[in-house]
C-alpha positions in Angstrom: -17.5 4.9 29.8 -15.5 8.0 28.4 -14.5 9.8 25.1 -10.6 9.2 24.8 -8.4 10.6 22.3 -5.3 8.8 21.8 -2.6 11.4 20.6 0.9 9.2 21.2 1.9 5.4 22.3 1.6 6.9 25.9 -2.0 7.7 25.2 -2.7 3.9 23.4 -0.6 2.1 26.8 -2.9 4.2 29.3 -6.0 1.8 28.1 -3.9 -1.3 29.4 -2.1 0.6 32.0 -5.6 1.5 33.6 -7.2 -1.9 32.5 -10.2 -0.3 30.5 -11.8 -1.8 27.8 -11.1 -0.1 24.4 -15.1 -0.7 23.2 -14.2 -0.9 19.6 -11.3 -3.6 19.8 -14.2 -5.4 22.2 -16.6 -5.5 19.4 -14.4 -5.4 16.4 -11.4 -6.7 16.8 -7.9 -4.9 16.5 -7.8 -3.0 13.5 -6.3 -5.2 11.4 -9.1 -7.9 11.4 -11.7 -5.4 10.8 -14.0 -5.4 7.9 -14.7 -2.0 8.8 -13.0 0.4 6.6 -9.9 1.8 7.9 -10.2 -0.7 11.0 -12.5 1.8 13.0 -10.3 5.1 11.9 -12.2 8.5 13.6 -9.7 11.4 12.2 -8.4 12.4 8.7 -10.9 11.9 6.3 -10.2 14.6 3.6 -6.8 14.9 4.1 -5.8 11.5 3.3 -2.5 12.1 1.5 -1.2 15.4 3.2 1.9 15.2 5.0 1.8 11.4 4.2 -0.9 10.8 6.8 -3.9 8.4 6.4 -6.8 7.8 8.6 -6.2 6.8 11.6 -7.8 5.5 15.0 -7.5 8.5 17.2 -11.2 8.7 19.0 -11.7 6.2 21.1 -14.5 4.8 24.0 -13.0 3.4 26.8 -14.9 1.7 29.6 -14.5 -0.3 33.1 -16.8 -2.2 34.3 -19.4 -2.4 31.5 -19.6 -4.0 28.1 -20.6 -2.4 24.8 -23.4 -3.7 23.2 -22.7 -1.5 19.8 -20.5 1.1 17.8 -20.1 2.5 15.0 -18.2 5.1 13.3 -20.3 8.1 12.1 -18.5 9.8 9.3 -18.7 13.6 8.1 -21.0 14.9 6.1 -20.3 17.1 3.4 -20.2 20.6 3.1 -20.1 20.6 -0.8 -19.2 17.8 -3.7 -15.7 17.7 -1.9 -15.7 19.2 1.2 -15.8 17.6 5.0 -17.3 19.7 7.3 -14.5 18.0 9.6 -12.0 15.6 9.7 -13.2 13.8 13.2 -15.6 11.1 12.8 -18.2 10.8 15.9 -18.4 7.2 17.4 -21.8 6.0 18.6 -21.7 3.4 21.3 -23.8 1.6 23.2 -23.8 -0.7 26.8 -25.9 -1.9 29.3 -26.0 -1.0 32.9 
């Protein structure tokens, strides 16, 4: 299993090129069936709006030969009333080996 952070449609085809399992389509479903805000989105909270960007799914956990048990998506916390201290969310997963 292995951080992977998807920057352009080559980096989202490498997951089915290489035949990994993208952990939180596994659990969740593609993004659009997911009751989880954003459908899993890792990057741009706080700047939703700027350049015409919104959250997105750019963090990802990719695996091959195990199956996750868990995830979830960790967001920022706050460096004042309006202020993420980033605009990358972590990603907690877990699998059994």
């Amino acid at each position: 299993a292995g951080d992977f952070n998807a920057l352009g449609a080559e980096d989202h085809a490498l997951v089915d090129k290489h035949e990994l399992l993208d952990a939180w389509i596994a659990l969740h479903g593609n993004h659009e069936n997911s009751a989880e805000p954003y459908g899993g989105a890792t990057w741009g909270f706080g700047v939703d709006g700027e350049d015409g960007r919104k959250p997105r799914r750019f963090d990802k956990v990719v695996m091959l030969g195990v199956q996750p048990d868990e995830m979830e998506v960790l967001q920022p916390r706050l460096i004042d009333a309006h202020t993420p201290w980033s605009d990358h969310c972590g990603l907690r997963c877990t699998f059994t080996v």
